[in-house]
mmCIF file of C-alpha atoms in Angstrom:
data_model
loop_
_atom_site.group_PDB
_atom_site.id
_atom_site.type_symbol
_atom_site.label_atom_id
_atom_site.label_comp_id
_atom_site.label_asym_id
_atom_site.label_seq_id
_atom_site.Cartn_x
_atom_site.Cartn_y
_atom_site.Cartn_z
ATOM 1 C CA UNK T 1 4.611 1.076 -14.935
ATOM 2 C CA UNK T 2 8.434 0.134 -15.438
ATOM 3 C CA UNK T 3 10.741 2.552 -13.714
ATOM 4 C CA UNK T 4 7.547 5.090 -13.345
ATOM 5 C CA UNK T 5 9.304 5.515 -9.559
ATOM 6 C CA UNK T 6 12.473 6.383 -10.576
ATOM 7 C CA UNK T 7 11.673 8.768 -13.729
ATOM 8 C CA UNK T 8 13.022 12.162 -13.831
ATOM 9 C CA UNK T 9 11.060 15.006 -13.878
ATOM 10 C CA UNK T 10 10.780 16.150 -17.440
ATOM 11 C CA UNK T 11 7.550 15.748 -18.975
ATOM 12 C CA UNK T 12 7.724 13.120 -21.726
ATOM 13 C CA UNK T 13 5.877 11.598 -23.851
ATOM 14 C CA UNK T 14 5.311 8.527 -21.584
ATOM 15 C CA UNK T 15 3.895 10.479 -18.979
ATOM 16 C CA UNK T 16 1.641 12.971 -20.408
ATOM 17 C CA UNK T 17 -1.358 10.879 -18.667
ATOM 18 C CA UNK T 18 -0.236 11.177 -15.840
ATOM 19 C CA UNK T 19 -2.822 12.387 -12.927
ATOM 20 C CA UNK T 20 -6.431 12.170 -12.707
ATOM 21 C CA UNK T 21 -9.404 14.039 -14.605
ATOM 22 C CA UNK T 22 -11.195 14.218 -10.946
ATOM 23 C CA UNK T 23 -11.054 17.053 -8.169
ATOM 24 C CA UNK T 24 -10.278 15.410 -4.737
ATOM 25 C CA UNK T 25 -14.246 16.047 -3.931
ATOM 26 C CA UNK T 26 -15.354 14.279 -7.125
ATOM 27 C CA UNK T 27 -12.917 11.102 -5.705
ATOM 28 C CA UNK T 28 -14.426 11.208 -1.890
ATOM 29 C CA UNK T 29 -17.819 11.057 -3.504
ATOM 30 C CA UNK T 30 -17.180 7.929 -5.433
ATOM 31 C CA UNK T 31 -16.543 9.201 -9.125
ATOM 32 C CA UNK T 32 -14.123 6.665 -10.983
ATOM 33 C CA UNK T 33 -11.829 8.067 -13.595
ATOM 34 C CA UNK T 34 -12.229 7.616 -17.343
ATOM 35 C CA UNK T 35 -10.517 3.898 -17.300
ATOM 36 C CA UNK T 36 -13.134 2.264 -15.047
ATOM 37 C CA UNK T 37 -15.896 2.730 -17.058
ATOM 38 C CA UNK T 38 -15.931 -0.040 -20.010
ATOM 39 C CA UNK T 39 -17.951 -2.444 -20.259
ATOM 40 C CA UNK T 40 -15.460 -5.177 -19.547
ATOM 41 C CA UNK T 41 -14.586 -3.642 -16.225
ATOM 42 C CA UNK T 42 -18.834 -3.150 -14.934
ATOM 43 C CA UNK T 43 -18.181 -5.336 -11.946
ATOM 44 C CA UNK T 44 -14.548 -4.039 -10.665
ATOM 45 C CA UNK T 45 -16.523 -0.885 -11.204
ATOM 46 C CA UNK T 46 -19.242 -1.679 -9.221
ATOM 47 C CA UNK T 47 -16.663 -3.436 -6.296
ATOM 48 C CA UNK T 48 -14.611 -0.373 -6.088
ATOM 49 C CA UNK T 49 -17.657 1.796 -5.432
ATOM 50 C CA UNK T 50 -19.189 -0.215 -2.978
ATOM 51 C CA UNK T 51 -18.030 1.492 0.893
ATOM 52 C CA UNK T 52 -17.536 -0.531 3.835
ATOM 53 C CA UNK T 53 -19.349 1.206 7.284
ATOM 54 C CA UNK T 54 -17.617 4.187 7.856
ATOM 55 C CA UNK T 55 -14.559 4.344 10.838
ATOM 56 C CA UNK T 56 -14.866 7.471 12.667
ATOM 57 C CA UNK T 57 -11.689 9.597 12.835
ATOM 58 C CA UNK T 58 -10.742 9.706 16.311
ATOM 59 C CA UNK T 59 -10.113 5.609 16.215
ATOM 60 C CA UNK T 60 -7.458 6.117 13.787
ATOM 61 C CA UNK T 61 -5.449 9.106 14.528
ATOM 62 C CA UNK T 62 -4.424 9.667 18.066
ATOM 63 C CA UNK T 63 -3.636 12.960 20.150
ATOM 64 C CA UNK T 64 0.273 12.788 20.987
ATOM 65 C CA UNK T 65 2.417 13.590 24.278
ATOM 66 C CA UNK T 66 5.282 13.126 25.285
ATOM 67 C CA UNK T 67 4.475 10.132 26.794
ATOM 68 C CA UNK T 68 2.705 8.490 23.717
ATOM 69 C CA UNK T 69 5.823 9.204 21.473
ATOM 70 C CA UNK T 70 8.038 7.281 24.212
ATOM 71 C CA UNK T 71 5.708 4.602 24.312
ATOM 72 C CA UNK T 72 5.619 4.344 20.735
ATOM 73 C CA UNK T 73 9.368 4.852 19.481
ATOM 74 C CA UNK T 74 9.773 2.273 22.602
ATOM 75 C CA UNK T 75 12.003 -1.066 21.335
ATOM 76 C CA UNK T 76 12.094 0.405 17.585
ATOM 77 C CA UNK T 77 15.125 -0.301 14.956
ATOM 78 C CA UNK T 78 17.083 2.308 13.970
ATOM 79 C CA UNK T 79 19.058 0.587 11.128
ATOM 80 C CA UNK T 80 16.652 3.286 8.376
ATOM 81 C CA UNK T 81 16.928 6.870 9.646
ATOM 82 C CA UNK T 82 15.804 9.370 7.219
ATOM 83 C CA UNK T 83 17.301 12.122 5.752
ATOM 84 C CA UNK T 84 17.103 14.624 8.717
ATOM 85 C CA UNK T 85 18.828 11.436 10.578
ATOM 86 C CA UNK T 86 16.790 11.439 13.378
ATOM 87 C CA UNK T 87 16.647 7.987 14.895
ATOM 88 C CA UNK T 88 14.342 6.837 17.213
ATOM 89 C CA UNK T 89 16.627 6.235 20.089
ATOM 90 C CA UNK T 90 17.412 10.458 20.015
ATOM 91 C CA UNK T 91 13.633 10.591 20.625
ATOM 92 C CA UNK T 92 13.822 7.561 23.554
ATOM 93 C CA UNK T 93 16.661 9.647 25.363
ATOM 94 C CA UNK T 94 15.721 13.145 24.858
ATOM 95 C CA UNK T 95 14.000 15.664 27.461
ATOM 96 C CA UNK T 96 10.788 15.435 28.190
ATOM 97 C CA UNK T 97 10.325 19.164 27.132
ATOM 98 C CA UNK T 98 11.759 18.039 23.534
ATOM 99 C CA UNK T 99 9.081 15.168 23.925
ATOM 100 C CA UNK T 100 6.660 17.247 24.296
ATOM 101 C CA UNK T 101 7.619 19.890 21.235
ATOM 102 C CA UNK T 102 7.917 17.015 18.833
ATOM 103 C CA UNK T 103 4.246 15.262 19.387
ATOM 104 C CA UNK T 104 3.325 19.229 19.244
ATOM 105 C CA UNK T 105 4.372 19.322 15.707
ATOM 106 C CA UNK T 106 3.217 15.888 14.992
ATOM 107 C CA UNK T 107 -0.500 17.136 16.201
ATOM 108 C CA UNK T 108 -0.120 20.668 14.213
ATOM 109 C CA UNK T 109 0.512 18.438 11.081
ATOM 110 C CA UNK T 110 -2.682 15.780 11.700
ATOM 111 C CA UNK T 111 -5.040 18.498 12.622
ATOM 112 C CA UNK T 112 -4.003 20.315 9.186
ATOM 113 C CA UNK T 113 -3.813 17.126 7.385
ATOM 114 C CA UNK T 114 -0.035 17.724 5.804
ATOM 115 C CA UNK T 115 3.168 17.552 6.435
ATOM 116 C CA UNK T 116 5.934 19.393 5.231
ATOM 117 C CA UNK T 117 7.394 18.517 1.957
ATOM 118 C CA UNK T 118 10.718 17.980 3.300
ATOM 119 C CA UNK T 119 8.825 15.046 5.584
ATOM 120 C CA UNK T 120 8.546 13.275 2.659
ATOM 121 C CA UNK T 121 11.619 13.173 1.214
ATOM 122 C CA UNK T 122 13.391 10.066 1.325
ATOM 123 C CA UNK T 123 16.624 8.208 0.333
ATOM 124 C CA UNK T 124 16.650 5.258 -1.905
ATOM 125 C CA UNK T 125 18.749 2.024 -0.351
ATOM 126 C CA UNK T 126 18.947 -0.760 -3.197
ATOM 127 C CA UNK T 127 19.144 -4.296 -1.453
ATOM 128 C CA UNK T 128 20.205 -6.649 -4.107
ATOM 129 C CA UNK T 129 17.765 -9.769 -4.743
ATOM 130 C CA UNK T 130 19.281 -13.363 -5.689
ATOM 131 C CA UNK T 131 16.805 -13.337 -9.027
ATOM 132 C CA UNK T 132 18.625 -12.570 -12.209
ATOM 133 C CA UNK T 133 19.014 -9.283 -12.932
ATOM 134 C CA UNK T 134 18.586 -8.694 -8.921
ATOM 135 C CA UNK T 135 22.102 -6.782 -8.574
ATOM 136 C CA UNK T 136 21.235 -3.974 -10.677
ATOM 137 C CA UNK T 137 19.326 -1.225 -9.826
ATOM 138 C CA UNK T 138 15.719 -1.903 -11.036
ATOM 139 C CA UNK T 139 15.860 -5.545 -10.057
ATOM 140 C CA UNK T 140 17.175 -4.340 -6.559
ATOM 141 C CA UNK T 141 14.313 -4.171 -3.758
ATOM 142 C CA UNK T 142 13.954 -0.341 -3.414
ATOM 143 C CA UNK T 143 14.015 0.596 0.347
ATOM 144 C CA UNK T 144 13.228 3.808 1.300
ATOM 145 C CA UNK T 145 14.610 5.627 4.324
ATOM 146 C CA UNK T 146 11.253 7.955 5.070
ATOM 147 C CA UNK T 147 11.609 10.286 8.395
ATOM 148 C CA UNK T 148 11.437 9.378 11.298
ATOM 149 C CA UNK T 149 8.079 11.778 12.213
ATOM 150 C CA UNK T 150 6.380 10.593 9.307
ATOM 151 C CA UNK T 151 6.487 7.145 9.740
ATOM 152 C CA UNK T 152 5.103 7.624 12.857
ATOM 153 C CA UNK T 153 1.952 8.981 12.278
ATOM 154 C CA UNK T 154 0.895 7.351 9.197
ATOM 155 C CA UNK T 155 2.526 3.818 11.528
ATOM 156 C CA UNK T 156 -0.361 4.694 14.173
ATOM 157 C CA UNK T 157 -2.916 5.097 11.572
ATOM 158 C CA UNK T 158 -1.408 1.834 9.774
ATOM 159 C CA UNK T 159 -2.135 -0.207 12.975
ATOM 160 C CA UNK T 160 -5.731 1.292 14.048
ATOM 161 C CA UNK T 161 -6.997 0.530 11.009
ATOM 162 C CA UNK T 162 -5.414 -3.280 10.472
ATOM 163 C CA UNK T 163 -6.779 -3.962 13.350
ATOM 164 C CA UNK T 164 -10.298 -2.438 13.032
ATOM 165 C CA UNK T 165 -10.274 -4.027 9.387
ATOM 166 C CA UNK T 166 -9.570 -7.696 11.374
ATOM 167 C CA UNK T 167 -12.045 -6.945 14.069
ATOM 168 C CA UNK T 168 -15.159 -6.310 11.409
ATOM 169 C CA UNK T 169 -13.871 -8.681 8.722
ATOM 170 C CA UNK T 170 -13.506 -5.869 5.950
ATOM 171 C CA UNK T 171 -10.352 -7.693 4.150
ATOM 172 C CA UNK T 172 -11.058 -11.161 1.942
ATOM 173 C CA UNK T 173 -10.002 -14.319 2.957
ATOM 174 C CA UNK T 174 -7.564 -14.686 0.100
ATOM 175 C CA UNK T 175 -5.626 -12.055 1.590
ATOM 176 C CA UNK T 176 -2.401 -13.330 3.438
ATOM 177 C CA UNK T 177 0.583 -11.408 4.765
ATOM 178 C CA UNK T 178 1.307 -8.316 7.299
ATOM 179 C CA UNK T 179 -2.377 -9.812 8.912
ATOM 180 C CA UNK T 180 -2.967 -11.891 12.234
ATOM 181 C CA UNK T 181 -3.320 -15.287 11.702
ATOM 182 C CA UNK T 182 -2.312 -14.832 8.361
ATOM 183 C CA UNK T 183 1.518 -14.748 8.040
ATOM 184 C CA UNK T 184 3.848 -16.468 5.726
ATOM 185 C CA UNK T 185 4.708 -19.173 7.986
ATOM 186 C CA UNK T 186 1.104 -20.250 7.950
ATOM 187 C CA UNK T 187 0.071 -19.436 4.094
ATOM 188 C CA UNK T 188 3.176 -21.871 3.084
ATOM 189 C CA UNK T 189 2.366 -24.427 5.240
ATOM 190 C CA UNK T 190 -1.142 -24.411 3.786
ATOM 191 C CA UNK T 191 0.115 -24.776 0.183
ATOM 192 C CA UNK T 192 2.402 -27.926 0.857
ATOM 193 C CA UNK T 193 -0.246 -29.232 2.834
ATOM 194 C CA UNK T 194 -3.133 -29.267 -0.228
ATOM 195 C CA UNK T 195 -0.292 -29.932 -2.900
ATOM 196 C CA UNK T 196 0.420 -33.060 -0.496
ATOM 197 C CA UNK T 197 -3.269 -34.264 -0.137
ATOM 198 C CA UNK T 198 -3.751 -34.217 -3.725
ATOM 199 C CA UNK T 199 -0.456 -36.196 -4.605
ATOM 200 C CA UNK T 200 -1.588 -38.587 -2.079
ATOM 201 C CA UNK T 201 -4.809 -39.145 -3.680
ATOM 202 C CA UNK T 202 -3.246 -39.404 -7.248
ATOM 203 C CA UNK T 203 -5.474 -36.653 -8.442
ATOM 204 C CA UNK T 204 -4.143 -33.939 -10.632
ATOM 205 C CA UNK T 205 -3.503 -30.495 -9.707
ATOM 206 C CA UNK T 206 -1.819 -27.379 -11.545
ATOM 207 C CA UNK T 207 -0.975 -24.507 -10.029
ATOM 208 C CA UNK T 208 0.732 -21.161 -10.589
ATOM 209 C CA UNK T 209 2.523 -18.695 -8.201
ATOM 210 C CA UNK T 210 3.342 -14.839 -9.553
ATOM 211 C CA UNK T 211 5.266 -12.217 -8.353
ATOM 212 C CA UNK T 212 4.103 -8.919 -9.638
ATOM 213 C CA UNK T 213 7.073 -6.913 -10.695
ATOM 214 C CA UNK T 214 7.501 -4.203 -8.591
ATOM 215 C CA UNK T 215 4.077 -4.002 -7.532
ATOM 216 C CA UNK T 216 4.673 -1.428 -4.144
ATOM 217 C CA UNK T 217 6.148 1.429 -7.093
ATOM 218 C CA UNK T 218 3.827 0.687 -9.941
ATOM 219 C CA UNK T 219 0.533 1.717 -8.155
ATOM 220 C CA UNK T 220 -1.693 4.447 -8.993
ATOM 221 C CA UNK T 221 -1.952 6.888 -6.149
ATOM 222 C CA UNK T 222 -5.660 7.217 -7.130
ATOM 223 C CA UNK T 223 -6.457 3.967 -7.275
ATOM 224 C CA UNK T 224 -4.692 3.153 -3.356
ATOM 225 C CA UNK T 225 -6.880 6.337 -2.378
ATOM 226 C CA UNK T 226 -10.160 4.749 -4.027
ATOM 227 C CA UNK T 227 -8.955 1.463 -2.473
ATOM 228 C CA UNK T 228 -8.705 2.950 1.195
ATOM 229 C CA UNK T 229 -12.185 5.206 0.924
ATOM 230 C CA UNK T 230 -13.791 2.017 0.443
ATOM 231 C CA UNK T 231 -12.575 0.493 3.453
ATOM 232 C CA UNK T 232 -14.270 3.043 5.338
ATOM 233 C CA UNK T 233 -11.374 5.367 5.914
ATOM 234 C CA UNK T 234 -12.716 8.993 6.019
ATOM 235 C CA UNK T 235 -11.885 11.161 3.564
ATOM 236 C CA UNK T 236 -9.842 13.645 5.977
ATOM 237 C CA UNK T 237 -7.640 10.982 7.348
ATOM 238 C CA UNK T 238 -6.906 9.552 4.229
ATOM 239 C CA UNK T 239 -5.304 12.379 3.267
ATOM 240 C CA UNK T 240 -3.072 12.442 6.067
ATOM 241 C CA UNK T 241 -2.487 8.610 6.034
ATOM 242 C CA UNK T 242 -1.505 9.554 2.222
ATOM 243 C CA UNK T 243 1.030 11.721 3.462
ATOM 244 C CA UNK T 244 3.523 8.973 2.795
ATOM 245 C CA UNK T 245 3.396 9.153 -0.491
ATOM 246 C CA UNK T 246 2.216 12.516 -2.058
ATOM 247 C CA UNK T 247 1.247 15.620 -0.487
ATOM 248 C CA UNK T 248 -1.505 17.914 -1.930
ATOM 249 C CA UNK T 249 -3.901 17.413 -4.996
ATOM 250 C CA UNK T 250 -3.682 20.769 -7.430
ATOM 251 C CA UNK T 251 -5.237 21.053 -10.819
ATOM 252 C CA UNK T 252 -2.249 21.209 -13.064
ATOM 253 C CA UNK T 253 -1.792 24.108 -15.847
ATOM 254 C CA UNK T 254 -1.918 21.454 -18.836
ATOM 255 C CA UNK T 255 -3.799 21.492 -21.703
ATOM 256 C CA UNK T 256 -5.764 17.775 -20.484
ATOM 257 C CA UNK T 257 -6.799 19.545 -17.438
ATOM 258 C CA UNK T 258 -5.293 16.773 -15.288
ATOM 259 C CA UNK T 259 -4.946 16.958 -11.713
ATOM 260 C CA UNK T 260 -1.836 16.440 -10.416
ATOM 261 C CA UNK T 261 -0.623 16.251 -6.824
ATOM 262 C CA UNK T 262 2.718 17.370 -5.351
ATOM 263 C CA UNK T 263 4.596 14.290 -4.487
ATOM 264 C CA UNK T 264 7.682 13.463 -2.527
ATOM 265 C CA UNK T 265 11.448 13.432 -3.661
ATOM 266 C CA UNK T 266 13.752 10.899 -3.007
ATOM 267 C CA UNK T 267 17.557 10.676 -3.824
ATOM 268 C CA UNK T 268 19.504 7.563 -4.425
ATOM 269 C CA UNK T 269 22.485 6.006 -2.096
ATOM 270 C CA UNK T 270 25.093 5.035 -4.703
ATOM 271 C CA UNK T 271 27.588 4.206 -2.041
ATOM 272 C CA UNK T 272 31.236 5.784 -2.760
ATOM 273 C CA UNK T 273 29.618 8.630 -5.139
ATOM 274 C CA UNK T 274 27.067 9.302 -2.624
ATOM 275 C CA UNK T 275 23.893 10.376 -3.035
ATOM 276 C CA UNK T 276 21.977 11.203 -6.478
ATOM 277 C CA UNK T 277 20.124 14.415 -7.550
ATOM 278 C CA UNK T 278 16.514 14.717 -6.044
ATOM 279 C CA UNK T 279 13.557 12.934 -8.515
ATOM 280 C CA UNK T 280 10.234 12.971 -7.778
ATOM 281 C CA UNK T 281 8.427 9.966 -7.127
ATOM 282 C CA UNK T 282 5.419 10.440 -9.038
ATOM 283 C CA UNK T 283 3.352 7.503 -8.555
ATOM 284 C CA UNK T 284 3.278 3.907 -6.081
ATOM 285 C CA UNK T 285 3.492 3.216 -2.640
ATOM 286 C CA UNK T 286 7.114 3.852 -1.098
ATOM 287 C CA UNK T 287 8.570 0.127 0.043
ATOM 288 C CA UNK T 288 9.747 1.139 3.673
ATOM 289 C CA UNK T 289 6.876 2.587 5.124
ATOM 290 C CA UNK T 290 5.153 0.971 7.746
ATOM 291 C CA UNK T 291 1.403 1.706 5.667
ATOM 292 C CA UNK T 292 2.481 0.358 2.237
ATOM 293 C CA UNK T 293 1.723 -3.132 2.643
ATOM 294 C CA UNK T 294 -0.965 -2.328 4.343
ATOM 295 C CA UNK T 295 -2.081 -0.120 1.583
ATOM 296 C CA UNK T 296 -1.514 -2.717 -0.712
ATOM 297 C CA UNK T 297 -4.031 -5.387 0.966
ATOM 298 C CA UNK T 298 -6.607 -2.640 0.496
ATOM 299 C CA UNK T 299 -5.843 -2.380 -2.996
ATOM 300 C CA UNK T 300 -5.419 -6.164 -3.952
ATOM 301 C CA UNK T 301 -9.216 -6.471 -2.144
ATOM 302 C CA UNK T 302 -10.653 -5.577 -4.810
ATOM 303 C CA UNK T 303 -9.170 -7.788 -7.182
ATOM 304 C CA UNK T 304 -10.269 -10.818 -4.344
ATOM 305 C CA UNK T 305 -13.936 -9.822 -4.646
ATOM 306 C CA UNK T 306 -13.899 -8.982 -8.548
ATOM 307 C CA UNK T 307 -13.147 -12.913 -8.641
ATOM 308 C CA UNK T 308 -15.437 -13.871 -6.458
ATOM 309 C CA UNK T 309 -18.294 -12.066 -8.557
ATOM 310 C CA UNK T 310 -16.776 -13.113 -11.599
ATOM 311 C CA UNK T 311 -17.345 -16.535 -10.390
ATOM 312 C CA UNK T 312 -13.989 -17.793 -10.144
ATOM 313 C CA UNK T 313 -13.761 -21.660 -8.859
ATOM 314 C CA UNK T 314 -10.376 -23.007 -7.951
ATOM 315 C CA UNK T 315 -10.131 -25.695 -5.617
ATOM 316 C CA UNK T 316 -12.941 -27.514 -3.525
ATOM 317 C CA UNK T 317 -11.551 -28.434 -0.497
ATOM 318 C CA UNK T 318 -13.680 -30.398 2.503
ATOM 319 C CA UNK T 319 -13.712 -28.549 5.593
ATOM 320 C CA UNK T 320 -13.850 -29.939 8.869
ATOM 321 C CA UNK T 321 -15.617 -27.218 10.627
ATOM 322 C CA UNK T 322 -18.448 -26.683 7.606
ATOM 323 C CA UNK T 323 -20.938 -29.135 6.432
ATOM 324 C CA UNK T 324 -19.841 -28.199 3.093
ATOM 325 C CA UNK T 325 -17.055 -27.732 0.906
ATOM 326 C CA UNK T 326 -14.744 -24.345 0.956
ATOM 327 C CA UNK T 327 -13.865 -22.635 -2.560
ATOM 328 C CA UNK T 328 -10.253 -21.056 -2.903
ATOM 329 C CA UNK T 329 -9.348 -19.542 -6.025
ATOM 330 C CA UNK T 330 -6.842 -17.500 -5.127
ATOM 331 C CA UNK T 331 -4.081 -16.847 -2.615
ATOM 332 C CA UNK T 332 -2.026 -13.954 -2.110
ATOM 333 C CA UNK T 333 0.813 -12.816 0.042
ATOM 334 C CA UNK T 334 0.645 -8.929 -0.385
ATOM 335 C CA UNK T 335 2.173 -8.738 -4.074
ATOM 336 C CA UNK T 336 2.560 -12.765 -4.499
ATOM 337 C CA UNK T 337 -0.380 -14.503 -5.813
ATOM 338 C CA UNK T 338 -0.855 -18.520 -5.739
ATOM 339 C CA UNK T 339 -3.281 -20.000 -7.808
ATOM 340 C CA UNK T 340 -4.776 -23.650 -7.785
ATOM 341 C CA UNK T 341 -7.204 -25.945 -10.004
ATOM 342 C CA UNK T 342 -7.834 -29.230 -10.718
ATOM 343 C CA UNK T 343 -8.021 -28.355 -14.743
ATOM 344 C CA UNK T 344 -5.784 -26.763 -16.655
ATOM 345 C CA UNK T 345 -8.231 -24.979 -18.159
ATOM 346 C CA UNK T 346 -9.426 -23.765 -14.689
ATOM 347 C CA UNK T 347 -6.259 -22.626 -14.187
ATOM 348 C CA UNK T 348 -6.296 -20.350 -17.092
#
């Protein structure tokens, strides 16, 4: 998925799969593309089909006023505007009456379930990482300035569903990051504390930590839409909540009969020469968004489960508050994944 986010818009060679075989209705109703169904891959199958309790609509997308969009814009950072450059602050200090016409528009677009394709365009900010290779552009983190509107209303949809995910235990316990209780501060401490106990003991311990590379762009849209109707979002409000990151499904005029959707542009700040044509970003989860991380829990669940039905063992660690030990495989941090055994072989 190298540089898939950042590809121009010709149709090449490397991209003629691109898209899904399946109508929008074949995906709501659980049908996997082509891919899924191997053999090897009978269980992630099975895992990816299997729906949490469905979340009614009206706990995830709210009505907005004037009021609401103070409320909500309240104590915000405006260091990301979006293209339009409207900043929060403009919508802290305006009129009421311009209040009030903006949470109009943002409850025209929910009830239709799309937003304008200029909503989703978006500029491109490279911040440079300290790993090698980090100044240049594809080793750069890829921040996207997304409007202001838009990350609004897929924001509020972010945080009802977090929360209603916490409150009926739909995400694994492997999951870390961008949860309660589950930050970084806390998932670090945990590791030094277990690679501790077992040098204290003497006993032997290998572990691995990975870093996916740039996990956030090298998503398949279908599979984060797969990954979010199986936390019990409806089908309707995933759509919206997709927003972000594509805009409507079509079946393309190709030959393969693919389905393709129509996606959201982005142009890259190159400092003194300014900004870079349009591209389209065809595929991922755009890193400044509110949702993507949030997105990418969803996703990564299914990997958690697939392990534990694989059968996975990693460490056996006594726990104070069960009778019994506690089996962790696995740990992850959104897109960082820590790994512990007492074999090497386990390891592998």
């Amino acid at each position: 998925a190298r540089d898939h986010c950042f590809q121009t818009t010709e149709l090449t060679l490397e991209r003629k799969n691109r898209g899904t075989r399946l109508s929008p209705a074949d995906r709501a109703a659980g049908v996997l593309d082509d891919q899924f169904h191997t053999p090897a891959l009978e269980r992630l199958r099975t895992i990816a089909l299997q729906r949490k309790a469905p979340i009614a609509a009206e706990e995830l997308v709210q009505d907005w006023t004037g009021k609401t969009l103070r409320a909500a814009v309240a104590g915000c950072s405006d260091t990301a505007p979006g293209p339009s450059g409207l900043c929060y602050w403009m919508i802290a200090t305006a009129t009421d009456e311009m209040r009030e016409l903006l949470a109009d528009a943002m409850n025209l677009f929910q009830a239709a379930r799309h937003t304008p394709d200029d909503m989703r365009h978006s500029y491109v900010y490279p911040i440079p990482k300290s790993c090698i290779g980090g100044s240049t552009f594809q080793g750069a983190r890829q921040i996207c300035f997304l409007e202001t509107l838009l990350k609004l209303i897929t924001g509020e949809i972010t945080q009802k569903a977090m929360a209603i995910w916490e409150d009926r235990q739909y995400l694994h316990a492997a999951q870390n990051g961008f949860r309660k209780h589950h930050n970084a501060g806390d998932l670090a401490s945990f590791v030094v504390a277990v690679e501790a106990m077992y040098r204290s003991k003497g006993k032997p311990l290998f572990t691995v930590s990975a870093d996916i590379t740039k996990a956030f762009q090298s998503l398949g849209i279908c599979g984060v839409e797969a990954a979010l109707l199986r936390m019990g979002i409806p089908e309707d409000v995933m759509e919206l909540w997709m927003q972000s990151d594509r805009g409507e499904w079509y079946q393309g005029q190709r030959d393969d009969g693919l389905w393709e959707a129509s996606y959201g542009t982005c142009q890259v700040i190159t400092g003194t020469a300014g900004l870079s044509p349009p591209f389209v970003n065809e595929t991922g989860l755009r890193q400044g968004s509110r949702c993507a991380p949030t997105k990418y829990s969803a996703w990564m669940d299914i990997l958690w489960c697939w392990l534990d039905a694989e059968g996975v063992q990693g460490l056996s660690l006594p726990s104070a508050s069960l009778h019994d030990s506690i089996n962790i495989p696995v740990l992850g941090f959104c897109d960082d994944i820590w790994a512990g055994s007492e074999t090497f072989e386990g390891l592998q």
